[in-house]
Coordinates of C-alpha atoms in Angstrom, one line a residue:
Chain A
M1 CA 34.5 -17.1 2.5
L2 CA 31.2 -16.2 5.1
T3 CA 31.1 -13.3 2.5
H4 CA 31.3 -14.8 -0.7
C5 CA 28.9 -17.0 0.0
L6 CA 26.9 -14.2 1.2
F7 CA 27.7 -12.0 -1.8
V8 CA 26.1 -15.1 -4.2
F9 CA 23.4 -15.5 -2.4
S10 CA 21.9 -12.1 -2.4
P11 CA 22.2 -11.3 -5.8
F12 CA 20.2 -14.4 -6.1
C13 CA 17.3 -13.3 -4.6
V14 CA 17.0 -10.2 -6.8
N15 CA 17.3 -11.7 -9.8
S16 CA 14.9 -14.3 -9.0
R17 CA 12.6 -12.4 -8.8
V18 CA 13.0 -10.5 -11.3
V19 CA 12.5 -13.6 -14.2
C20 CA 9.1 -15.1 -11.7
E21 CA 7.6 -12.2 -10.0
N22 CA 3.9 -13.5 -10.4
P23 CA 3.5 -16.9 -11.2
L24 CA 5.4 -16.6 -7.5
R25 CA 3.1 -15.0 -5.4
S26 CA -0.2 -16.5 -7.7
S27 CA 0.6 -20.1 -7.7
V28 CA 3.0 -22.6 -5.5
S29 CA 2.5 -26.2 -6.5
N30 CA 3.2 -29.0 -5.0
I31 CA 6.4 -30.1 -6.4
F32 CA 7.2 -26.1 -5.9
K33 CA 7.3 -26.3 -1.8
P34 CA 9.6 -29.4 -1.2
A35 CA 12.5 -27.9 -3.6
Y36 CA 12.2 -24.7 -1.6
L37 CA 12.3 -25.7 1.7
M38 CA 15.3 -28.2 1.1
W39 CA 17.3 -25.5 -0.9
L40 CA 16.4 -23.0 2.7
L41 CA 17.5 -26.0 4.8
W42 CA 20.5 -26.2 2.8
I43 CA 21.9 -23.0 2.2
S44 CA 20.5 -22.5 6.5
G45 CA 22.3 -25.6 7.1
L46 CA 25.7 -24.7 5.7
L47 CA 26.3 -22.0 7.3
H48 CA 25.3 -22.4 10.5
C49 CA 27.9 -24.6 10.6
L50 CA 30.9 -22.2 10.0
V51 CA 29.0 -19.8 12.0
G52 CA 30.2 -20.9 15.9
A53 CA 34.2 -20.3 15.1
V54 CA 33.8 -16.9 14.7
N55 CA 30.6 -15.9 17.4
G56 CA 31.7 -13.2 20.0
A57 CA 33.4 -10.4 18.9
E58 CA 32.6 -6.9 20.0
V59 CA 32.8 -3.7 18.6
C60 CA 32.8 0.0 20.2
Y61 CA 32.3 3.4 19.2
D62 CA 33.0 6.8 20.8
K63 CA 29.1 7.7 23.0
L64 CA 27.2 5.1 21.2
G65 CA 28.4 1.7 23.3
C66 CA 28.9 -1.1 22.6
F67 CA 27.7 -3.9 20.0
S68 CA 28.3 -7.3 20.8
D69 CA 27.1 -10.6 18.4
E70 CA 26.1 -12.4 20.6
K71 CA 23.1 -13.4 21.2
P72 CA 20.1 -12.6 20.3
W73 CA 22.5 -10.5 17.7
S74 CA 23.4 -14.7 16.3
G75 CA 23.7 -17.3 16.8
T76 CA 20.5 -17.9 15.9
T77 CA 18.3 -19.8 13.5
E78 CA 16.8 -16.4 12.6
R79 CA 20.0 -15.0 12.8
P80 CA 22.5 -17.5 11.8
I81 CA 25.7 -15.3 10.8
P82 CA 27.8 -13.3 13.5
C83 CA 28.4 -9.5 11.9
L84 CA 29.3 -7.1 13.6
P85 CA 28.0 -3.3 12.3
W86 CA 30.3 -1.4 10.8
S87 CA 31.8 2.5 12.0
P88 CA 29.8 5.6 12.4
E89 CA 33.2 6.8 9.7
K90 CA 32.0 4.4 7.7
I91 CA 28.1 4.4 7.6
N92 CA 28.2 8.2 7.6
A93 CA 24.5 8.9 7.9
R94 CA 23.1 12.1 7.0
F95 CA 20.2 13.6 9.2
I96 CA 18.7 16.4 6.0
L97 CA 16.5 18.7 8.9
F98 CA 13.1 20.4 6.2
T99 CA 11.6 23.0 8.3
R100 CA 8.8 25.7 7.3
E101 CA 11.9 27.6 7.1
N102 CA 13.7 25.8 4.9
P103 CA 11.2 23.8 2.8
N104 CA 13.1 23.1 0.2
S105 CA 16.4 23.4 0.6
F106 CA 17.4 21.1 3.1
Q107 CA 20.7 21.8 5.7
E108 CA 22.3 19.0 7.2
I109 CA 22.9 18.7 11.0
S110 CA 24.8 16.4 13.4
T111 CA 24.7 14.7 16.3
N112 CA 26.8 17.8 17.7
A113 CA 24.9 20.5 20.1
D114 CA 26.3 23.7 18.8
V115 CA 25.8 21.9 14.6
I116 CA 22.1 21.7 15.8
A117 CA 22.4 24.8 17.1
A118 CA 23.4 26.7 14.4
S119 CA 20.3 24.9 12.4
K120 CA 16.8 25.4 11.7
Y121 CA 15.9 22.8 14.6
Q122 CA 13.4 24.2 17.0
A123 CA 12.5 22.4 20.6
T124 CA 9.2 23.8 20.5
R125 CA 8.3 21.5 17.4
K126 CA 7.5 18.2 17.1
T127 CA 10.8 16.5 15.9
R128 CA 9.8 13.9 12.9
F129 CA 12.9 11.8 11.4
I130 CA 12.1 9.7 8.6
T131 CA 14.3 6.8 7.6
H132 CA 14.8 4.7 4.9
G133 CA 15.9 0.6 3.6
F134 CA 17.9 -1.4 2.6
V135 CA 19.3 -0.2 -0.6
D136 CA 17.2 2.2 -0.4
K137 CA 19.1 6.3 -0.1
G138 CA 17.7 8.3 2.6
D139 CA 18.1 11.5 0.0
E140 CA 15.7 9.6 -2.4
N141 CA 12.5 11.6 -3.5
W142 CA 9.8 9.8 -1.2
L143 CA 11.6 10.9 1.5
F144 CA 11.3 14.5 0.8
D145 CA 7.8 14.1 -0.5
M146 CA 6.7 12.3 3.4
C147 CA 8.8 15.5 4.7
K148 CA 7.4 18.4 2.9
L149 CA 3.8 17.3 3.1
M150 CA 3.9 16.9 6.8
L151 CA 5.6 21.0 6.7
S152 CA 1.7 21.5 4.2
I153 CA -0.1 20.3 8.0
E154 CA 2.1 21.3 11.0
D155 CA 5.0 23.2 11.8
I156 CA 7.5 20.3 12.0
N157 CA 11.4 19.7 12.5
C158 CA 11.8 16.7 10.0
I159 CA 15.0 15.1 9.3
C160 CA 15.1 12.0 6.3
V161 CA 18.3 9.9 8.0
D162 CA 20.4 9.2 5.0
W163 CA 22.7 6.0 5.4
K164 CA 22.4 5.2 2.1
S165 CA 27.1 3.6 2.3
G166 CA 25.9 1.7 4.8
S167 CA 22.4 -0.1 3.4
R168 CA 23.9 -0.5 0.2
S169 CA 26.1 -3.9 1.8
L170 CA 25.3 -7.4 1.5
Y171 CA 21.7 -7.3 4.1
T172 CA 23.6 -9.5 6.8
Q173 CA 25.9 -6.4 7.0
A174 CA 23.1 -3.0 6.6
A175 CA 21.0 -5.8 8.6
N176 CA 23.5 -4.9 12.2
N177 CA 24.7 -1.6 10.7
I178 CA 20.9 -0.6 11.7
R179 CA 22.6 -1.1 14.8
V180 CA 25.2 1.9 14.8
I181 CA 22.5 4.5 12.8
G182 CA 20.1 3.3 15.8
A183 CA 21.8 4.2 18.6
Q184 CA 22.8 8.0 16.7
I185 CA 19.9 9.0 16.2
A186 CA 18.9 8.6 20.2
Y187 CA 22.4 9.9 21.0
M188 CA 20.5 12.6 18.6
I189 CA 17.4 12.7 20.4
S190 CA 19.6 12.8 23.8
I191 CA 20.7 16.2 22.6
F192 CA 17.7 17.5 22.2
K193 CA 16.5 16.4 25.5
E194 CA 19.9 17.3 27.4
N195 CA 20.4 20.8 25.2
F196 CA 17.3 22.0 23.7
Q197 CA 14.6 20.5 26.4
Q198 CA 12.7 18.5 24.1
D199 CA 11.1 16.1 25.2
P200 CA 11.8 12.5 23.4
E201 CA 7.4 12.1 23.9
S202 CA 7.6 14.7 21.0
V203 CA 10.4 12.7 18.5
H204 CA 8.3 10.6 15.7
I205 CA 10.8 8.1 13.8
I206 CA 9.6 6.6 10.9
G207 CA 11.2 3.5 9.5
H208 CA 10.2 1.7 6.2
S209 CA 12.3 -1.7 6.0
L210 CA 14.9 -2.0 7.5
G211 CA 15.2 1.8 8.7
A212 CA 11.7 0.6 11.4
H213 CA 14.2 -1.7 12.8
L214 CA 16.2 1.0 12.8
A215 CA 13.6 2.9 14.4
A216 CA 13.2 0.3 16.9
E217 CA 17.0 0.3 18.5
A218 CA 16.7 3.9 18.4
G219 CA 13.5 3.5 21.4
R220 CA 15.0 1.0 22.5
R221 CA 17.6 3.2 24.4
T222 CA 15.2 6.8 24.2
P223 CA 12.9 5.9 27.4
R224 CA 9.9 7.2 26.8
L225 CA 9.6 7.6 23.1
G226 CA 7.0 9.4 21.6
R227 CA 6.1 7.6 17.9
I228 CA 7.7 5.3 15.8
T229 CA 5.7 3.9 12.6
G230 CA 6.9 0.6 11.0
L231 CA 6.5 0.4 7.8
D232 CA 7.2 -3.0 6.2
P233 CA 9.2 -3.8 9.0
A234 CA 12.2 -6.3 7.4
Q235 CA 10.5 -10.1 7.7
P236 CA 14.4 -11.2 6.6
Y237 CA 16.7 -11.4 10.6
F238 CA 13.8 -9.9 12.6
Q239 CA 10.6 -12.3 12.2
G240 CA 10.0 -14.6 14.6
C241 CA 13.7 -12.9 16.9
P242 CA 13.0 -11.8 20.7
A243 CA 12.5 -7.9 20.8
L244 CA 16.0 -6.6 21.8
V245 CA 16.9 -7.0 18.3
R246 CA 13.4 -5.9 16.3
L247 CA 10.6 -3.9 16.6
D248 CA 8.5 -3.4 19.3
P249 CA 5.7 -2.5 21.0
S250 CA 8.4 -1.4 24.1
D251 CA 10.4 0.4 21.9
A252 CA 8.3 3.6 22.1
L253 CA 5.4 4.8 23.3
F254 CA 2.7 3.9 20.4
V255 CA 4.4 2.5 17.6
D256 CA 2.0 1.5 14.7
V257 CA 2.9 -0.1 11.7
I258 CA 2.1 -1.0 8.6
H259 CA 2.3 -4.6 6.7
T260 CA 2.0 -4.7 2.9
D261 CA 4.5 -7.2 1.7
S262 CA 3.9 -10.2 4.9
L263 CA 4.1 -13.8 2.5
P264 CA 7.3 -15.4 3.8
V265 CA 10.8 -14.3 2.4
I266 CA 10.9 -17.9 0.6
P267 CA 9.9 -18.8 -1.6
Y268 CA 7.4 -16.1 -1.8
L269 CA 9.7 -13.1 -1.9
G270 CA 7.9 -11.1 0.4
F271 CA 9.9 -8.7 2.5
G272 CA 7.7 -7.8 5.3
M273 CA 6.6 -9.6 8.3
S274 CA 3.8 -10.5 8.7
Q275 CA 4.0 -10.6 12.3
A276 CA 2.4 -8.1 15.0
V277 CA 4.9 -6.3 16.3
G278 CA 3.6 -2.6 17.1
H279 CA 0.2 -1.0 19.3
L280 CA -1.4 -1.2 16.3
D281 CA -0.4 -3.0 13.1
F282 CA -2.4 -2.3 10.3
Y283 CA -2.8 -4.8 7.0
P284 CA -3.9 -3.5 4.0
N285 CA -5.7 -5.4 1.4
G286 CA -4.8 -8.6 3.2
G287 CA -1.8 -7.6 4.0
E288 CA 0.3 -9.9 1.6
S289 CA -0.2 -8.6 -2.3
M290 CA -1.4 -5.1 -2.4
P291 CA -3.6 -4.7 -6.0
G292 CA -1.5 -2.7 -9.2
C293 CA 1.0 -4.8 -8.1
E294 CA 0.5 -7.3 -10.8
K295 CA 1.4 -5.4 -13.8
N296 CA 2.8 -6.6 -16.9
A297 CA 7.1 -5.6 -16.2
I298 CA 6.9 -3.2 -19.3
S299 CA 4.0 -1.3 -17.9
Q300 CA 5.3 -1.8 -14.2
I301 CA 9.0 0.0 -15.0
V302 CA 7.4 2.6 -16.9
D303 CA 5.7 3.7 -14.6
I304 CA 3.0 7.9 -14.1
D305 CA 6.1 8.7 -11.9
G306 CA 9.1 7.6 -14.0
I307 CA 11.1 5.2 -14.8
W308 CA 13.2 4.6 -11.5
E309 CA 10.4 4.2 -9.9
G310 CA 8.9 1.2 -12.0
T311 CA 11.9 -0.5 -11.6
R312 CA 11.9 0.0 -8.1
D313 CA 8.0 -0.7 -8.2
F314 CA 9.2 -4.0 -9.8
V315 CA 11.4 -5.1 -7.7
A316 CA 9.4 -4.4 -4.7
C317 CA 6.0 -3.4 -5.3
N318 CA 4.0 -4.6 -2.6
H319 CA 6.8 -3.9 -0.1
L320 CA 7.4 0.2 -1.1
R321 CA 3.4 0.7 -1.1
S322 CA 3.9 1.1 2.7
Y323 CA 5.2 4.8 2.1
K324 CA 3.3 5.1 -0.8
Y325 CA -0.2 4.4 2.1
Y326 CA 1.4 6.7 4.6
T327 CA 2.3 8.9 2.8
D328 CA -1.6 9.3 0.8
S329 CA -3.0 9.1 4.4
I330 CA -1.4 12.5 5.3
L331 CA -3.4 14.4 3.6
N332 CA -6.5 11.9 4.2
P333 CA -7.2 10.3 7.3
A334 CA -10.3 9.9 6.0
G335 CA -9.5 7.3 3.6
F336 CA -7.9 4.6 5.6
L337 CA -10.3 3.6 8.5
G338 CA -9.0 -0.1 9.7
Y339 CA -11.6 -1.6 10.1
P340 CA -10.5 -4.7 13.8
C341 CA -10.3 -7.9 12.4
S342 CA -8.5 -11.2 13.0
N343 CA -8.4 -11.9 9.2
Q344 CA -8.2 -11.3 5.3
E345 CA -11.0 -14.1 5.3
M346 CA -13.0 -12.5 8.1
F347 CA -12.6 -9.1 6.4
E348 CA -13.7 -9.6 3.5
S349 CA -16.4 -11.4 4.5
G350 CA -18.0 -9.0 6.2
H351 CA -18.0 -10.4 9.8
C352 CA -15.7 -7.4 10.8
F353 CA -17.7 -4.0 9.4
P354 CA -18.8 -1.5 10.5
C355 CA -17.3 0.1 13.0
D356 CA -18.2 -0.3 16.9
S357 CA -17.8 3.5 17.6
S358 CA -14.2 4.8 18.6
S359 CA -13.0 0.9 17.5
C360 CA -12.0 2.1 13.4
P361 CA -8.2 4.1 14.1
F362 CA -6.6 5.3 11.2
M363 CA -4.1 3.4 8.9
G364 CA -0.9 6.1 8.4
Y365 CA 0.0 9.7 9.4
H366 CA -3.4 10.1 12.1
S367 CA -3.0 6.9 14.1
D368 CA -1.6 8.4 16.3
K369 CA -5.3 10.1 17.5
F370 CA -5.7 6.5 18.6
N371 CA -6.7 6.1 21.8
V372 CA -5.0 2.9 22.9
T373 CA -5.1 0.7 26.0
K374 CA -3.0 0.9 28.1
G375 CA -1.4 -2.8 28.4
V376 CA -3.1 -4.0 24.4
D377 CA -0.9 -3.7 22.2
K378 CA -0.7 -5.9 18.4
M379 CA -4.2 -5.4 17.4
K380 CA -4.6 -6.1 14.3
F381 CA -7.6 -3.5 11.6
Y382 CA -7.9 -4.9 8.0
L383 CA -8.9 -2.4 5.0
N384 CA -8.6 -2.0 1.5
T385 CA -7.0 0.2 -0.6
G386 CA -6.8 1.4 -4.1
D387 CA -4.2 0.0 -6.6
A388 CA -3.3 3.4 -7.6
R389 CA -2.6 6.9 -6.3
P390 CA -5.2 8.9 -4.5
F391 CA -5.6 4.9 -2.4
S392 CA -8.1 6.0 -0.2
R393 CA -11.1 3.9 -0.3
Y394 CA -14.9 4.2 2.4
R395 CA -16.1 0.5 2.8
Y396 CA -20.1 0.0 2.9
R397 CA -22.0 -3.0 3.4
V398 CA -24.7 -2.7 0.3
T399 CA -27.9 -4.9 0.3
V400 CA -30.4 -5.4 -3.1
T401 CA -33.4 -6.8 -3.9
I402 CA -34.0 -7.1 -6.8
D403 CA -37.6 -7.6 -9.0
G404 CA -38.1 -8.2 -13.0
S405 CA -40.2 -10.4 -15.0
R406 CA -38.0 -13.6 -15.0
T407 CA -35.2 -15.3 -13.8
S408 CA -32.5 -13.6 -16.2
L409 CA -28.3 -14.0 -17.0
G410 CA -27.1 -10.7 -16.0
Y411 CA -25.0 -9.0 -13.5
F412 CA -26.0 -5.2 -12.0
K413 CA -24.5 -2.2 -10.6
V414 CA -24.9 0.6 -8.4
A415 CA -23.6 3.6 -7.9
L416 CA -24.1 5.4 -5.0
Y417 CA -25.0 9.9 -4.8
G418 CA -24.2 11.4 -2.0
V419 CA -24.3 15.5 -0.7
N420 CA -20.7 15.4 -1.9
G421 CA -21.6 13.7 -5.6
N422 CA -21.4 10.5 -6.6
T423 CA -18.7 7.4 -7.2
R424 CA -18.4 5.1 -9.8
Q425 CA -20.8 1.8 -10.3
Y426 CA -19.9 -1.5 -8.1
E427 CA -21.0 -4.0 -9.4
I428 CA -22.7 -6.2 -7.0
H429 CA -23.6 -9.3 -8.4
K430 CA -22.7 -11.6 -11.8
G431 CA -24.9 -14.5 -12.2
T432 CA -28.9 -15.7 -12.6
L433 CA -30.9 -12.8 -11.6
S434 CA -33.4 -13.8 -9.7
P435 CA -36.7 -11.4 -8.8
G436 CA -37.6 -11.5 -4.8
R437 CA -33.8 -12.3 -3.8
T438 CA -31.9 -10.6 -1.9
Y439 CA -27.5 -9.6 -3.0
E440 CA -25.1 -8.4 -0.7
L441 CA -21.4 -6.6 -1.0
L442 CA -19.6 -4.9 0.9
I443 CA -17.6 -2.1 -1.3
D444 CA -14.8 0.1 -0.5
V445 CA -15.8 3.1 -3.3
E446 CA -13.3 6.3 -4.1
K447 CA -14.9 9.1 -3.1
E448 CA -16.6 10.6 0.0
I449 CA -19.8 11.2 -1.0
D450 CA -21.2 13.0 2.8
E451 CA -24.9 11.8 3.2
L452 CA -26.2 9.2 0.5
T453 CA -29.0 10.9 -0.8
F454 CA -30.4 8.8 -3.8
V455 CA -29.0 5.1 -5.1
K456 CA -28.7 4.7 -9.1
F457 CA -29.1 0.6 -10.3
I458 CA -28.2 -0.6 -13.6
W459 CA -28.3 -4.3 -15.1
N460 CA -27.1 -6.0 -18.2
N461 CA -26.3 -8.7 -19.9
K462 CA -24.0 -9.6 -22.7
V463 CA -26.2 -11.6 -25.1
L464 CA -29.8 -11.0 -26.4
N465 CA -33.0 -12.1 -24.9
P466 CA -35.8 -11.8 -27.5
L467 CA -38.3 -11.7 -24.3
L468 CA -36.6 -8.7 -23.2
P469 CA -36.4 -8.8 -20.0
K470 CA -37.0 -6.5 -17.1
F471 CA -35.3 -5.6 -14.0
G472 CA -35.3 -3.2 -11.2
A473 CA -34.0 -3.0 -7.7
T474 CA -37.2 -2.8 -4.8
N475 CA -34.7 -2.1 -1.7
I476 CA -31.3 -1.0 -1.7
V477 CA -29.6 -0.7 1.7
V478 CA -26.7 1.3 2.0
Q479 CA -25.0 0.7 5.3
R480 CA -22.3 3.6 6.4
G481 CA -18.5 1.4 7.5
R482 CA -17.6 4.3 10.2
D483 CA -20.3 5.6 11.8
R484 CA -23.1 2.2 11.1
K485 CA -25.0 4.9 9.7
M486 CA -27.9 3.0 7.1
F487 CA -29.4 4.5 3.8
K488 CA -32.5 2.9 2.3
F489 CA -33.5 3.5 -0.4
C490 CA -37.0 2.4 -2.9
G491 CA -37.7 1.6 -6.0
K492 CA -40.7 1.2 -8.0
D493 CA -40.5 0.6 -11.9
W494 CA -38.7 -1.5 -14.1
V495 CA -35.8 -0.6 -16.0
R496 CA -34.7 -2.9 -19.9
E497 CA -31.1 -4.0 -19.4
N498 CA -28.6 -1.1 -19.4
V499 CA -31.4 1.6 -18.4
L500 CA -30.4 3.1 -15.3
Q501 CA -33.2 2.8 -12.5
T502 CA -33.1 6.0 -10.0
L503 CA -34.1 4.9 -6.4
S504 CA -34.6 8.0 -3.7
T505 CA -35.2 7.5 0.4
C506 CA -37.8 6.1 1.5
Q507 CA -41.1 7.3 2.1
Chain B
M1 CA 31.0 -24.3 -2.1
R2 CA 30.3 -23.5 -5.6
A3 CA 29.1 -26.2 -6.8
V4 CA 26.0 -26.2 -3.7
L5 CA 25.3 -23.0 -5.3
V6 CA 25.3 -24.4 -8.5
I7 CA 23.1 -27.1 -7.3
A8 CA 20.2 -24.7 -5.5
M9 CA 20.4 -22.7 -8.8
C10 CA 19.8 -25.6 -10.2
L11 CA 17.1 -26.8 -8.3
M12 CA 15.3 -23.4 -7.8
A13 CA 15.8 -23.8 -11.7
T14 CA 13.8 -26.0 -11.4
A15 CA 11.1 -25.3 -9.6
L16 CA 10.4 -22.4 -11.2
A17 CA 10.0 -23.3 -14.3
T18 CA 7.3 -26.6 -13.0
T19 CA 4.8 -23.2 -11.9
T20 CA 1.8 -23.0 -13.8
Q21 CA 0.7 -19.6 -14.8
T22 CA -2.9 -19.3 -14.3
S23 CA -3.6 -15.5 -13.2
E24 CA -6.1 -14.0 -14.9
R25 CA -4.7 -11.3 -16.4
G26 CA -3.9 -10.6 -19.8
I27 CA -0.6 -9.2 -22.1
I28 CA -2.1 -8.4 -24.7
I29 CA -6.2 -8.1 -23.8
N30 CA -8.3 -8.0 -20.2
L31 CA -5.5 -5.4 -19.3
N32 CA -6.0 -3.9 -15.9
N33 CA -6.3 -0.8 -15.1
G34 CA -3.0 1.0 -15.2
E35 CA -1.3 -0.8 -18.1
L36 CA -0.4 0.2 -21.5
C37 CA -1.9 -0.7 -24.3
A38 CA -2.9 0.8 -27.4
I39 CA -7.0 0.2 -27.9
S40 CA -9.7 0.5 -26.0
A41 CA -10.5 -3.6 -26.8
Q42 CA -7.7 -4.2 -24.5
C43 CA -8.2 -3.2 -21.8
K44 CA -10.9 -4.8 -18.9
S45 CA -12.4 -1.3 -18.8
S46 CA -12.7 -0.5 -21.8
C47 CA -10.8 2.7 -21.7
C48 CA -7.7 4.1 -22.7
H49 CA -6.5 6.6 -21.8
R50 CA -3.7 9.6 -22.4
G51 CA -3.0 12.4 -20.8
S52 CA -1.9 14.4 -23.3
A53 CA -1.3 14.2 -27.2
V54 CA 2.5 12.4 -26.6
S55 CA 2.6 10.4 -23.5
L56 CA 1.8 7.0 -23.4
A57 CA -1.9 5.4 -22.9
R58 CA -3.0 3.3 -19.9
C59 CA -6.0 1.4 -19.5
A60 CA -7.9 3.6 -16.9
P61 CA -11.5 3.4 -15.6
R62 CA -14.8 5.1 -17.5
A63 CA -15.3 8.8 -16.3
A64 CA -18.5 8.3 -13.7
E65 CA -21.5 10.9 -13.4
S66 CA -21.1 14.0 -13.3
E67 CA -17.1 13.7 -14.6
T68 CA -16.3 15.2 -18.2
C69 CA -15.9 12.2 -20.5
S70 CA -14.8 11.8 -24.2
K71 CA -17.7 11.0 -26.6
K72 CA -16.6 7.3 -28.9
S73 CA -14.0 8.1 -31.6
L74 CA -13.1 5.7 -34.2
Y75 CA -9.1 6.5 -32.5
G76 CA -9.7 3.8 -29.7
T77 CA -7.8 6.2 -27.2
Y78 CA -9.2 8.9 -25.8
Y79 CA -7.9 12.0 -23.2
H80 CA -11.3 11.9 -20.6
C81 CA -12.9 8.1 -20.7
T82 CA -16.2 7.2 -22.1
C83 CA -19.1 7.4 -20.0
E84 CA -20.1 4.2 -17.7
D85 CA -23.9 2.1 -18.3
G86 CA -26.4 4.0 -19.0
L87 CA -24.9 7.1 -19.0
K88 CA -24.5 9.6 -22.1
C89 CA -21.6 11.9 -22.7
D90 CA -23.7 15.3 -23.4
G91 CA -21.7 17.9 -25.3
D92 CA -21.0 19.1 -28.2
W93 CA -20.2 17.3 -31.6
S94 CA -17.2 19.2 -34.3
I95 CA -15.7 17.9 -37.1
G96 CA -13.0 19.3 -35.5
G97 CA -13.2 17.6 -32.5
S98 CA -13.4 14.6 -34.3
I99 CA -10.4 14.7 -36.0
V100 CA -8.3 16.0 -33.0
N101 CA -9.9 14.0 -30.7
T102 CA -11.6 16.5 -28.1
N103 CA -15.0 16.3 -28.3
F104 CA -15.4 16.0 -24.7
G105 CA -18.5 16.1 -22.8
T106 CA -19.6 15.6 -19.4
C107 CA -21.5 11.4 -18.1
I108 CA -25.0 12.4 -17.5
D109 CA -28.1 10.3 -17.0
P110 CA -30.2 10.4 -20.6
R111 CA -33.2 9.4 -18.6
R112 CA -32.9 12.1 -15.8
A113 CA -31.9 14.9 -17.8
Q114 CA -36.1 13.8 -20.0
T115 CA -37.0 14.2 -16.3
T116 CA -35.7 18.1 -15.4
N117 CA -36.6 19.4 -18.5
N118 CA -40.4 17.9 -18.4

């Protein structure tokens, strides 16, 4: 009965996303909300009363221990349905090992010291696990690509954890199956420690979605686990739950989290948590809707990376962005600088700009270079990214004082030139251009141009003006976000529309 | 049980039907970068870019200074995007190039070029 109900419930969610992805995200009318709330109350209430009878079961597996479905694992408002995890045999978790000796052909290892000893695993190297989430699989491109990129910059044991038999089930079941795989990973780490003398501090688990909570379970069972990275940890059944159930700073010595889909599941179908659950919590683009995810259906599915990647993005674009940013950050740490801030409005308005000395960590792979003060956790960081690969961006504050022959309607743009090339033109202001006024805007440029040498100003409007107005920037100040450095540029001449004015360093 | 689900689905359908779409993005024109296009006029960036003659075209940002660019052509799509405002695509123009859409060049600032020539 219960399973039947849930089975109908889960495809229901998926279908509705297909129908209504964009309208849902962009606007919600007032009639809309009560209907959804009612629906939620109905379903949860219904399930709630069906629950009580089956509570209190337990299942034990060899070497992994016992798993009960008592509180807080079920019977709470967040997790109404009791459900026991499947056996390790049924889940059939595979551990796919890549090292520098075999970067292209993987080896399969298991929780068996002899199998590990016979593989290319070496205890002197760091070990990084990557695990996927709901409905995904471990031999998916993104896990392999991430392994290969990490191997290109460091010598590690990279283990992709595949648990597709356990993830392709009802959500409730998958959300409980992760406890078994977490226990298996913890058991494997204990083998690393006892048979090969690898310290758990040199082990890192990267988990996407449900995989983030899977990593948390492994971390809870492993004292002094080095690091857990949660890539958009799953929201349903975890948000608001006690720390035992979900990812939490206590699960490892260092926990960093990237939030990319943090709107509520109902009604926005956001799959990720908004709650801060790590030492460092990054909210790129505000953490709710990612640029490049609002494309029309055909453009989204017929993706540059193929139809399969496009279909994945069509279903859960925001949710999947988390591992794309993470993969990008491996080779390019500086392009993902996070600014400490309390929310996206403050970040956009410039209150959190620029960085104080060493207060900004890099989002993603290199976030562990940041010194976390002992006892401090759930620090929130904001940054913006691009809408397609490469996602890296560099933030500047541009302050422009303009002068001209008369007030006119139009827009103006500024391009930055440095010793390392130049950026595109970024629109600073659109509307009335009044001589003598100063305009200010924060921009995220696509290129690291290093020390600025000059800037260019250009203005234009869409209407013909027979009075032939001229404008020029008298003063442009550019402040670099990462180190607060100010670059000042001066200009004297005025230019006609659509003509570039070059401003050089003030004398 | 089934009745409840049917009612829930109906509620959801009503909710979806009553939402109004107020987004600024377009389907035919005013396309964002990354969306499929047939001609450049559809794109916000006014560049419909394709990687090769057989690949699909998508809207892309225009070329910044010192990047490779195409001169304006009548085809409507480009292998390299046209230059940003105020820049000129400096390169050789040939009839052959204009037929196969390969009149490429480099974006330069015409004013800066004058001053350096003087």
